[in-house]
Short mmCIF file of C-alpha atoms in Angstrom, two decimals:
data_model
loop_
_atom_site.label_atom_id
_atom_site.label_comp_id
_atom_site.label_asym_id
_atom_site.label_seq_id
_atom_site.Cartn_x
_atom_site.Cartn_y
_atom_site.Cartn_z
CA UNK A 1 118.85 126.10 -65.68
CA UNK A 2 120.39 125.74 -61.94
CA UNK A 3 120.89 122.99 -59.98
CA UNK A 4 117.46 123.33 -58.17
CA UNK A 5 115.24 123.69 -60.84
CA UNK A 6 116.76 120.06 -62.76
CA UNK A 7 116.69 118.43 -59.18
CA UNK A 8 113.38 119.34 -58.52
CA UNK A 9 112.17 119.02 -61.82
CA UNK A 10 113.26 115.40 -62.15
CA UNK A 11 111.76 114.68 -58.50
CA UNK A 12 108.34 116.12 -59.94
CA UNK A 13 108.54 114.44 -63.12
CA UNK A 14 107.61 111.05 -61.04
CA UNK A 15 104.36 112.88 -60.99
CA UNK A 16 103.97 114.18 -64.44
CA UNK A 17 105.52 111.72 -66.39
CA UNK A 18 103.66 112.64 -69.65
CA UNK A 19 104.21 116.00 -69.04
CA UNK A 20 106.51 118.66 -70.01
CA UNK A 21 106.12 121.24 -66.54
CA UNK A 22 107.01 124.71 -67.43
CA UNK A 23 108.62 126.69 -64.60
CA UNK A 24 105.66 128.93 -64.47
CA UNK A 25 103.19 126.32 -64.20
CA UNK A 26 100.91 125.72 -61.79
CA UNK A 27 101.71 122.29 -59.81
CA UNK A 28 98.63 121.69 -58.00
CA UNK A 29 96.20 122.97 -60.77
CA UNK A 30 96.99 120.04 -63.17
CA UNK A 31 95.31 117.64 -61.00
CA UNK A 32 97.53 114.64 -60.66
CA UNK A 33 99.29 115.02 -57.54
CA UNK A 34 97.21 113.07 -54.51
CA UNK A 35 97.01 113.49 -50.99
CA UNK A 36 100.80 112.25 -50.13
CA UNK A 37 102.23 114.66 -52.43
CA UNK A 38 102.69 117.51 -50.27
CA UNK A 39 104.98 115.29 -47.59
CA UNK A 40 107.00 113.80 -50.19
CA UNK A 41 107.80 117.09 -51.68
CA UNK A 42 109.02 118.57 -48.21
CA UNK A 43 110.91 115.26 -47.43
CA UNK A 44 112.32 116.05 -51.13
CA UNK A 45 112.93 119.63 -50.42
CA UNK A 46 114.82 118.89 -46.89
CA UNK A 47 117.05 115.75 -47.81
CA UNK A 48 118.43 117.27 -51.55
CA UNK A 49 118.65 120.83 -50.40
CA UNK A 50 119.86 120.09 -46.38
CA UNK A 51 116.90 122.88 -45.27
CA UNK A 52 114.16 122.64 -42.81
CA UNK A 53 110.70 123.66 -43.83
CA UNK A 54 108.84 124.97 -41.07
CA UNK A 55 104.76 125.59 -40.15
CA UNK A 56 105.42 129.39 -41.25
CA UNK A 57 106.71 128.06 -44.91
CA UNK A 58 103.93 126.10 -45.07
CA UNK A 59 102.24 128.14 -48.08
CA UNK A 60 101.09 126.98 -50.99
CA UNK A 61 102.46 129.50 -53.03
CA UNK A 62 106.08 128.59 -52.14
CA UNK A 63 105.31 125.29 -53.54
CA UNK A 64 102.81 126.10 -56.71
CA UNK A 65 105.31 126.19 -59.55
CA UNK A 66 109.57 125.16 -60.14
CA UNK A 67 109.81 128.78 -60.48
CA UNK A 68 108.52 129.40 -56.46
CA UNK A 69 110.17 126.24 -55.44
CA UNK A 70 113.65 127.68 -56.65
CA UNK A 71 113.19 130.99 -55.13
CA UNK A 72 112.15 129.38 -51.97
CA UNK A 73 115.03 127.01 -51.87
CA UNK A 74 117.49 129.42 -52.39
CA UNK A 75 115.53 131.92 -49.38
CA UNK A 76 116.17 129.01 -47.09
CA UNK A 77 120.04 128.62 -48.08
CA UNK A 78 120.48 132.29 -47.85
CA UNK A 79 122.93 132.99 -44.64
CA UNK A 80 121.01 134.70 -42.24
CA UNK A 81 121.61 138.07 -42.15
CA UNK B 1 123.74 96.98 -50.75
CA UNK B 2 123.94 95.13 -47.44
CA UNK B 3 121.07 94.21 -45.49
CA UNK B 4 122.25 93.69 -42.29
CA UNK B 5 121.12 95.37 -38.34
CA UNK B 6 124.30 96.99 -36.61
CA UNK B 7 125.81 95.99 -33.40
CA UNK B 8 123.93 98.38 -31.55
CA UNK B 9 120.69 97.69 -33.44
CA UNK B 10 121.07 93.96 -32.61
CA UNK B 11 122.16 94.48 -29.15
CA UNK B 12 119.00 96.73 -28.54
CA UNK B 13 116.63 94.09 -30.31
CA UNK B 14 118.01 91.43 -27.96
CA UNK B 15 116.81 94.10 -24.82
CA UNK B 16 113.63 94.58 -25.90
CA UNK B 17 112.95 90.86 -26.79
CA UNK B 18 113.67 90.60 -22.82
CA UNK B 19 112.15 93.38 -21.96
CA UNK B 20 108.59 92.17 -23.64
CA UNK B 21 109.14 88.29 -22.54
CA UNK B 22 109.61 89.93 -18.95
CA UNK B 23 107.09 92.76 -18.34
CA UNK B 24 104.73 92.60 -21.54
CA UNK B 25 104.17 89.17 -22.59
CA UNK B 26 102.49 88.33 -18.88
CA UNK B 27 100.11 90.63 -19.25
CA UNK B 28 98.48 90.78 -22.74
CA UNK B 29 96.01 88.34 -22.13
CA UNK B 30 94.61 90.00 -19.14
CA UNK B 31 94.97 92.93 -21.10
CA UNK B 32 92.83 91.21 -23.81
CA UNK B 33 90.62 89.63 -21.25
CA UNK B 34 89.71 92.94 -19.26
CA UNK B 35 89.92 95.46 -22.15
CA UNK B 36 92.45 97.85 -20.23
CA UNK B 37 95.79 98.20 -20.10
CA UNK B 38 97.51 97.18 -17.24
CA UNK B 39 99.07 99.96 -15.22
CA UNK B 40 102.35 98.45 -13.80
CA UNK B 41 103.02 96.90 -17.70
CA UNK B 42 102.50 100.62 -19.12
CA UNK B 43 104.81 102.24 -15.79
CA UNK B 44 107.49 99.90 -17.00
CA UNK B 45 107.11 100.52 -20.40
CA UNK B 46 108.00 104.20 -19.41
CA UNK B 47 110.03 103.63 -16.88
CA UNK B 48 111.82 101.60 -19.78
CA UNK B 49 112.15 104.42 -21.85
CA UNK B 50 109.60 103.11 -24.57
CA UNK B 51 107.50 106.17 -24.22
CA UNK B 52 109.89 108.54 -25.65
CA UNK B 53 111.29 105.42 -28.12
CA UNK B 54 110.37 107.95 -31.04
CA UNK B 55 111.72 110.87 -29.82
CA UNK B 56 115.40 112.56 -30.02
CA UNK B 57 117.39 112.89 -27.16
CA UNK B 58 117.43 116.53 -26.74
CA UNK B 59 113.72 116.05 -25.66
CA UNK B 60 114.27 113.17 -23.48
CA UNK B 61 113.73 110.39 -25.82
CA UNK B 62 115.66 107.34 -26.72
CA UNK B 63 116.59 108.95 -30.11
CA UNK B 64 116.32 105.70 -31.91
CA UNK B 65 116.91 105.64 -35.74
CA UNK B 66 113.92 104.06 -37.82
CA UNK B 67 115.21 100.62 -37.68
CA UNK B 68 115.35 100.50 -33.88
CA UNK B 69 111.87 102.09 -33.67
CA UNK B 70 110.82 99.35 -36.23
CA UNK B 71 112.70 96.36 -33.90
CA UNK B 72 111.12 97.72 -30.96
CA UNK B 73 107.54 97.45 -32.61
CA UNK B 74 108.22 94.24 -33.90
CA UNK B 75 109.25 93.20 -30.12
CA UNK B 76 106.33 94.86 -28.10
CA UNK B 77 103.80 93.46 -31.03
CA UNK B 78 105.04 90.11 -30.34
CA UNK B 79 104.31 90.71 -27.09
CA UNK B 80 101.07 92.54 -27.13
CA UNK B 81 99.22 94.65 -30.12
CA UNK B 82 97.43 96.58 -27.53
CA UNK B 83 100.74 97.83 -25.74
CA UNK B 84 102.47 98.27 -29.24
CA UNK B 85 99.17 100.60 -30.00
CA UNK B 86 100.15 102.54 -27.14
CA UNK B 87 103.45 103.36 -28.58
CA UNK B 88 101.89 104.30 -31.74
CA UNK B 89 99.50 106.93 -30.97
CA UNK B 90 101.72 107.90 -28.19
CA UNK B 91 104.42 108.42 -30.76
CA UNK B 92 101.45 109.64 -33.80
CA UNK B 93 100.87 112.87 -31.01
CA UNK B 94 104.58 113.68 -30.60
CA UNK B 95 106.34 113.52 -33.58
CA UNK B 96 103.42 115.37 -34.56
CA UNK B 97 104.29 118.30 -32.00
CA UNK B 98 108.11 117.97 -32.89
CA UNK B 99 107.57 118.24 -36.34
CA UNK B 100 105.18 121.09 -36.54
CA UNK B 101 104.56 121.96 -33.43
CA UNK B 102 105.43 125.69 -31.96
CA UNK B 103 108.10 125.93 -29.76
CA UNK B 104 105.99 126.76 -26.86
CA UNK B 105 104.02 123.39 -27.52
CA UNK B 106 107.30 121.32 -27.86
CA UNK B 107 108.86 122.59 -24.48
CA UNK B 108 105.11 121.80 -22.71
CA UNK B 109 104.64 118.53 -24.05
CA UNK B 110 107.36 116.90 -25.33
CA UNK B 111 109.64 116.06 -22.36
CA UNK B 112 106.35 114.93 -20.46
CA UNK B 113 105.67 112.60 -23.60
CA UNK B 114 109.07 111.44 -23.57
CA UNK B 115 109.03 109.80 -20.33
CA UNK B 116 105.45 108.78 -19.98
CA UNK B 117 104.47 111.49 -17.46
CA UNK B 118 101.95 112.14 -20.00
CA UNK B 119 100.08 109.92 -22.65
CA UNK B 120 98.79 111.22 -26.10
CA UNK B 121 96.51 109.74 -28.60
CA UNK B 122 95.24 110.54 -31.95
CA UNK B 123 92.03 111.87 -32.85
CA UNK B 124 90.83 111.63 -36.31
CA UNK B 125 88.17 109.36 -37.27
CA UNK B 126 84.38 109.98 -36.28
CA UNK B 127 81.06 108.10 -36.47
CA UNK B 128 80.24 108.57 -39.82
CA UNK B 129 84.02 109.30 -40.81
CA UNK B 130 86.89 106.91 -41.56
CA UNK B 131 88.75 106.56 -44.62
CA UNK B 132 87.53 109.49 -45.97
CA UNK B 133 89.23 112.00 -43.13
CA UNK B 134 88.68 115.31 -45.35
CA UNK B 135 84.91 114.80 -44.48
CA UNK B 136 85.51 114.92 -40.74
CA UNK B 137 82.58 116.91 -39.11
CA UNK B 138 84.23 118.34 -36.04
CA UNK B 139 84.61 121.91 -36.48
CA UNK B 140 86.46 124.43 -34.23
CA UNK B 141 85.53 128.37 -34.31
CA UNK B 142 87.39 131.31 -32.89
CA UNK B 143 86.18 133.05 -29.57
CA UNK B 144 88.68 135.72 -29.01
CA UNK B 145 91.63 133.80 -27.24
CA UNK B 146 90.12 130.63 -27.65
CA UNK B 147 89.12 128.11 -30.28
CA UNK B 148 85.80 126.21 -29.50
CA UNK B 149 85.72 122.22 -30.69
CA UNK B 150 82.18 120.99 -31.05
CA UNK B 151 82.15 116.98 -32.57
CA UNK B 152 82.29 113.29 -32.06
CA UNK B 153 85.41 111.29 -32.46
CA UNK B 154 85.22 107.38 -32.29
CA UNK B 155 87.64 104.37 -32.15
CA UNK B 156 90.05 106.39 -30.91
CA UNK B 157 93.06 104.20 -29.83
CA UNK B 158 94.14 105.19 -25.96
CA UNK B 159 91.08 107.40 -25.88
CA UNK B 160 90.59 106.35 -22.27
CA UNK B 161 93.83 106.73 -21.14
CA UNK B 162 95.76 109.10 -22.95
CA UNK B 163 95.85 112.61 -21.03
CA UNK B 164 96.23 114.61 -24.47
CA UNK B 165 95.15 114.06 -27.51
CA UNK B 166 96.01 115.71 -31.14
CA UNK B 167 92.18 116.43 -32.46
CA UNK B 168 91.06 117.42 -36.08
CA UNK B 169 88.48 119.51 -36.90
CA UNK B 170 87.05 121.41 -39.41
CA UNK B 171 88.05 125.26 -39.34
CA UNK B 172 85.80 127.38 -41.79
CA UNK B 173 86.12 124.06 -44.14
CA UNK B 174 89.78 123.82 -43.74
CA UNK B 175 90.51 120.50 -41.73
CA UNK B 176 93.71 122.29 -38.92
CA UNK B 177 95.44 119.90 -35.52
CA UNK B 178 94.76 121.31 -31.88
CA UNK B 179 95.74 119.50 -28.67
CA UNK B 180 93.18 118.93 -26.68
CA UNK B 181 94.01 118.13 -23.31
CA UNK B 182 91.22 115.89 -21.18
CA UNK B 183 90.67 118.26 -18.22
CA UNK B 184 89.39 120.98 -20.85
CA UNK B 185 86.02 121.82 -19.99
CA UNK B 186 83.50 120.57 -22.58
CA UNK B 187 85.61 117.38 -23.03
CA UNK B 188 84.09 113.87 -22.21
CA UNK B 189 84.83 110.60 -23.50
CA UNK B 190 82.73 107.25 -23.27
CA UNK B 191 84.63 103.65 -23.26
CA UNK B 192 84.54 101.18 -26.19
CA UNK B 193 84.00 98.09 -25.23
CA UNK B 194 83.17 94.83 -27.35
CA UNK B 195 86.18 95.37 -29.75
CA UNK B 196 87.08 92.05 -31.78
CA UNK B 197 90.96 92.58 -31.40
CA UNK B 198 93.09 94.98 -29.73
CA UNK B 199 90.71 94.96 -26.81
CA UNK B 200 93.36 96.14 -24.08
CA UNK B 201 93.29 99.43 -26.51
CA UNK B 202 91.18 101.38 -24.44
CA UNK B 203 89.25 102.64 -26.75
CA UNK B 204 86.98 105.90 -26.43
CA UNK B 205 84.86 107.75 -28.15
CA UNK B 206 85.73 111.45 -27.46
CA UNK B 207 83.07 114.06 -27.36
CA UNK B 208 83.33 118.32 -27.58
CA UNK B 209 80.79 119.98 -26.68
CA UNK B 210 81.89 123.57 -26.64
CA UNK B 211 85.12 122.44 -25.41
CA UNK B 212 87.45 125.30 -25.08
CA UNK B 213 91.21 125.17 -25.71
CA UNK B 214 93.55 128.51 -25.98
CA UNK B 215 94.08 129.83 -29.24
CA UNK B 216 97.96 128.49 -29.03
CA UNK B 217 96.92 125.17 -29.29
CA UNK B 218 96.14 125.30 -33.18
CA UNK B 219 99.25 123.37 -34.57
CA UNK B 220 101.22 123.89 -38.01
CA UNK B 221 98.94 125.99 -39.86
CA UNK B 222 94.96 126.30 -40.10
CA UNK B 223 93.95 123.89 -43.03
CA UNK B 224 97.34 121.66 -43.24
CA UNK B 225 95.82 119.53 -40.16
CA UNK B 226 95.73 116.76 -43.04
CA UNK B 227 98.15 117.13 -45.79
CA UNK B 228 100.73 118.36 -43.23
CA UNK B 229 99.93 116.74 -39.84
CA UNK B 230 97.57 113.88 -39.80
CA UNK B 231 100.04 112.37 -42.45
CA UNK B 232 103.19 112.53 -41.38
CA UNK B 233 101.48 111.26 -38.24
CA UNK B 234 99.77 108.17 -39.83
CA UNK B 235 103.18 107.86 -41.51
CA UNK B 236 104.66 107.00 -38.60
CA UNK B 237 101.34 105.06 -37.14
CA UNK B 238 101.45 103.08 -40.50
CA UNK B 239 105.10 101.66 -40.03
CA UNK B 240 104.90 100.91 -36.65
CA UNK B 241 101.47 98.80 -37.24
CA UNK B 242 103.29 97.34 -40.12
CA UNK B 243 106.69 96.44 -37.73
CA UNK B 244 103.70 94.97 -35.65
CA UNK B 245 102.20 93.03 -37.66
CA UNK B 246 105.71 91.11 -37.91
CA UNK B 247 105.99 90.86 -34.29
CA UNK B 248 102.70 89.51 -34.07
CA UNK B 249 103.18 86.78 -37.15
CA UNK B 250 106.60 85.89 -35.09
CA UNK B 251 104.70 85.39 -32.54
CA UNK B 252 102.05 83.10 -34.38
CA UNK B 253 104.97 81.25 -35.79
CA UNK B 254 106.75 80.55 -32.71
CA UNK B 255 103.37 79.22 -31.08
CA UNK B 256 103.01 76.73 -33.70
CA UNK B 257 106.84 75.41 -34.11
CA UNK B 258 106.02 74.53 -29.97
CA UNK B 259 103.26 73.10 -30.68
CA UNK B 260 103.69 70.86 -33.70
CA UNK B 261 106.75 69.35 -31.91
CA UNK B 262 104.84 68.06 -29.11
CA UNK B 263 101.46 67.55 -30.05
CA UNK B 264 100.98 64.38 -31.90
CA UNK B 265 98.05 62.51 -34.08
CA UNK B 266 98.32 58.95 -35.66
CA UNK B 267 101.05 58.21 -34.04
CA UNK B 268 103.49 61.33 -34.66
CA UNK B 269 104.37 64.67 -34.04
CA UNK B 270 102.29 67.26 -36.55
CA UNK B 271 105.67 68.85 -37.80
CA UNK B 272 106.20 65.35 -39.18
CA UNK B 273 102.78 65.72 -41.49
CA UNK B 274 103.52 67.37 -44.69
CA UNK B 275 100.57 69.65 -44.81
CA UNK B 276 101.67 71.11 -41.57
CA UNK B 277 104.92 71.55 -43.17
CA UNK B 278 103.73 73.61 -45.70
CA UNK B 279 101.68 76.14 -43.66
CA UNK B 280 104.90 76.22 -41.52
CA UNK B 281 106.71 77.26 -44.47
CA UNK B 282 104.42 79.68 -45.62
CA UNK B 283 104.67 81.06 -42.56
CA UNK B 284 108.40 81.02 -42.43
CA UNK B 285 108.91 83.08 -46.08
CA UNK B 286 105.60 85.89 -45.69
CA UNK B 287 106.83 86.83 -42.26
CA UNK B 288 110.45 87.56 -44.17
CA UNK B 289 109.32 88.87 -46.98
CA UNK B 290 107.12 91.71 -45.17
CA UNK B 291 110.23 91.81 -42.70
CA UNK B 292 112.26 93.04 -45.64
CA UNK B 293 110.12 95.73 -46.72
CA UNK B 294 109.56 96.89 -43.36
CA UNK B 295 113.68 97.32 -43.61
CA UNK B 296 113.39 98.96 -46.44
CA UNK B 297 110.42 101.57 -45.52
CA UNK B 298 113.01 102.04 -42.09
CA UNK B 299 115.82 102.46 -44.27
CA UNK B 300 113.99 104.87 -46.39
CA UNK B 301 112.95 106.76 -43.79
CA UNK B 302 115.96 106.72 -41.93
CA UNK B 303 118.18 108.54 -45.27
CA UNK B 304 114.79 111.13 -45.45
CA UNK B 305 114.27 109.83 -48.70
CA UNK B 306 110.88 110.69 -49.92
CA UNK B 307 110.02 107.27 -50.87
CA UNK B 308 110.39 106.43 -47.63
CA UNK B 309 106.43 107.35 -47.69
CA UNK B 310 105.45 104.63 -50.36
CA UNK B 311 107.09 101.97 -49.23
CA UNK B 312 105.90 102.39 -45.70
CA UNK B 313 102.46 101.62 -47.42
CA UNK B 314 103.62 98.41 -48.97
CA UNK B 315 105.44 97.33 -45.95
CA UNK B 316 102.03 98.07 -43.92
CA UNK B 317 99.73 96.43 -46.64
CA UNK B 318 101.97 93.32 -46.75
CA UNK B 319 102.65 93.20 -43.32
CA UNK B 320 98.95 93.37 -42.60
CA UNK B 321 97.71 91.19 -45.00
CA UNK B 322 100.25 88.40 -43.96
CA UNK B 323 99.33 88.70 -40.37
CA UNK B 324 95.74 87.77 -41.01
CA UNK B 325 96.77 84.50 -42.96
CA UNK B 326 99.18 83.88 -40.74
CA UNK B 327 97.48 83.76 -37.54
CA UNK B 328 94.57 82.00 -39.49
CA UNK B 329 97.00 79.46 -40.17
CA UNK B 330 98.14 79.15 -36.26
CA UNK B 331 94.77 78.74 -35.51
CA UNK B 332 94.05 75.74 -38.29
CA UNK B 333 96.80 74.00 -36.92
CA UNK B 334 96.30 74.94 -32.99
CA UNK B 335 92.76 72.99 -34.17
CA UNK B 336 90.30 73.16 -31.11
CA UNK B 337 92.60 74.51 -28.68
CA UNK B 338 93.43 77.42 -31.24
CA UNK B 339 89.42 78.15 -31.03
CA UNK B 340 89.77 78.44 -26.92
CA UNK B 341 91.18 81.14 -24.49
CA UNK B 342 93.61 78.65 -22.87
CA UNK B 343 95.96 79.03 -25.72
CA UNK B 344 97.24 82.90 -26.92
CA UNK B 345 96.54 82.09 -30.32
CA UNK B 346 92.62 82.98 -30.63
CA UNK B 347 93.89 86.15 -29.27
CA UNK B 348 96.65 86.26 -32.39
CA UNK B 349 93.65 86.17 -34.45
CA UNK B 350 91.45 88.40 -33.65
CA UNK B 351 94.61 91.16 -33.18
CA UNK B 352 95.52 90.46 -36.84
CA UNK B 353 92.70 91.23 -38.13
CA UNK B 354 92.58 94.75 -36.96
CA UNK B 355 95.83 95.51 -38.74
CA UNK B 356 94.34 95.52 -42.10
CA UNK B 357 91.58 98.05 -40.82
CA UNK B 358 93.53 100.80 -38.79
CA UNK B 359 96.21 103.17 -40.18
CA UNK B 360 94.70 103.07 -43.73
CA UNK B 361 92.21 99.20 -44.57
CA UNK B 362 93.37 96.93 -47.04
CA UNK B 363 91.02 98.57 -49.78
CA UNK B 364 92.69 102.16 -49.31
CA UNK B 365 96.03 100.38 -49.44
CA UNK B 366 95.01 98.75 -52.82
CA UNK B 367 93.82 101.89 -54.69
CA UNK B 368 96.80 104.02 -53.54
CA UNK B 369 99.48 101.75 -54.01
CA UNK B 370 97.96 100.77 -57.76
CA UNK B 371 97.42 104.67 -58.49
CA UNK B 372 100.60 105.11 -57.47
CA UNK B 373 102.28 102.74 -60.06
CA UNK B 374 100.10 103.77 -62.63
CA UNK B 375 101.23 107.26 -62.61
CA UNK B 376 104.56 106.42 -62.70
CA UNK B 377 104.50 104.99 -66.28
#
């Protein structure tokens, strides 16, 4: 497991305490994340990981499971080409 | 852990403690008495720099870190809740456009929000919507290069003075942020008069009728006007309120320490009755305590930690709450002249009272903070 995916999982877990998120699971589907959820996890994203998410990240499938979260983290720490 | 205010942090508080004493604090109960802000106070605000107090430098703005903005709050609230009100919806509309805002939109607005050349409000709530903002009835439609904003907005803070406003509405269901300017045609607003506290606020109620606006001024993303904008913007309107709330309890406090050393009843001064005493301490210790959390929410914020959110919500509930008992308090011991115009404090008490209403009541406060703890065991 990388460094992103136990980071963020242990952020997330403040949410889900009694339960076990698999990578491939589906964040906003389980129902208990409320309406401040979606600024804490950029704040999250943009203090541990030192990126910047911007209006064009904004989708919710960058967000939906660890699995997407990792992958987007590591497209935002990718040099630019 | 050290809780202590730099040099620079202290040096600014001391400036803006003159600043308010000199060019606020002489006009808030005019303000109060003719529900309007007066002009000269808000050209020195700006000329001041307090417009852009929330901004970063490389827009024009002060570039403050979260503790300054918080001591500058606390200042202008002692001062005057209506002017601190300015700086929050002021602020509410652009951190809003420097967070998600294009860059087009930041290079328009932002300098001219930085120095006051322009004012900006906030434009959520609606006549039959307030806590509940995902039910907000404005709605805005495509027309090919423009989007067209039909709805009501009410209580809106600065409504009749602010020259652009950040409205929500409603876009196929999916609430999204535009900036409305007030020259767009379609756009009128109507003055609020009547208000129990906060009267200088200038409040409006803003109405769209087919008001166009160019397509470019949807900001952030169609359907994140809540989770996205509105938030982060009523994050920011929630500490500031809270920061005033303190100013305003300061300045409940330091009306009674003057006047229970020189008015006196059987024969001595009331800071020699007991009773007084007490309320005086009470004062002393909830004014500190929601002092501290407002550090904390600042520091939070300051480091980007995501907690930072929470804790602004505790500061802001505490902060609130206090207020109220506090300036009930100035009033009990003010006695009849707390009840009349000739002293500030009836003022201080019908100002607190709004705090526990705007930026999230006392009620939504309760259930979030609870069902926040509850889900974390």
């Amino acid at each position: 497991m990388n460094d992103i995916n136990v980071k963020t999982r242990k952020f997330l877990s403040r949410f889900f305490k009694k339960h076990e998120l698999a990578d491939q699971e589906d964040i906003f589907a389980l129902g208990f994340v409320n309406s401040l959820f979606a600024m804490q996890l950029v704040m999250f994203l943009e203090k541990e990981f030192g990126i910047t998410v911007d209006t064009t990240d904004l989708d919710l499938d960058n967000f939906r499971t660890i699995a997407k979260i990792v992958e987007f983290v590591e497209k935002k720490q990718a040099p630019v080409a | 852990m050290i809780i202590e205010l730099t040099e620079e942090q202290r040096s600014l508080q001391e400036k803006f403690r003159e600043f308010v004493d000199r060019e606020i604090v002489p006009y808030a109960a005019e303000n109060d008495r003719e529900e309007h802000l007066n002009p000269a106070m808000v050209r020195k605000m700006a000329e001041a720099g307090l417009m852009g107090s929330m901004l970063p430098t490389s827009v024009g703005g002060s570039g403050f870190d979260d503790i300054t903005i918080g001591l500058l709050n606390e200042e202008v609230g002692r001062g005057c809740t209506s002017a601190r009100n300015l700086l929050t919806v002021h602020g509410m509309m652009g951190l809003a456009l420097l967070r998600w805002g294009t860059p087009e939109q930041k290079k328009t607005w932002l300098p001219a929000l930085a120095d006051g050349e322009k004012i900006g409000a906030f434009g959520l709530s609606e006549p039959e919507v307030g806590s509940d903002a995902k039910s907000i009835q404005t709605t805005a439609v495509l027309d090919g290069d423009e989007w067209v904003l039909n709805g009501v907005k009410r209580w809106i803070t600065m409504g009749m003075l602010a020259d652009v406003f950040l409205i929500f509405a409603q876009v196929d269901g999916q609430p999204s942020a535009f900036i409305v300017e007030s020259d767009r045609p379609g756009f009128s607003r109507k003055p609020i008069t009547g208000m129990l506290g906060s009267r200088g606020s200038m409040l409006a109620e803003l109405h769209m009728n087919n008001c166009r606006i160019p397509k470019d001024n949807l900001v952030c993303k169609i359907g994140m006007g809540l989770s996205h904008v509105a938030l982060s913007c009523l994050d920011y309107g929630r500490y500031t309120v809270a920061w005033g709330c303190i100013g305003l309890a300061q300045a409940c406090l330091e009306a009674c320490l003057q006047y229970v050393k020189t008015r006196e009843q059987f024969g001595k001064k009331l800071g020699e009755f007991q009773l007084i005493q007490k309320m005086i301490t009470e004062m002393v210790v909830q004014i500190k305590a929601s002092r501290l959390l407002c550090l904390q929410a600042g520091y939070l914020k300051q480091v980007g930690d995501p907690d930072g959110i929470m804790e602004t919500w505790v500061a802001k509930y505490s902060a609130s709450v206090m207020v109220s008992k506090v300036a009930g308090d100035t009033v009990q011991i003010h006695g009849g002249n707390g009840c009349h115009q000739d002293y500030p404090v009836e003022r201080f008490y019908r100002d607190a009272k709004i705090n526990e209403i705007i930026e999230g009541s006392t009620q939504v406060h309760e259930y979030l903070i609870a069902r926040n703890v509850l889900q974390s065991v």
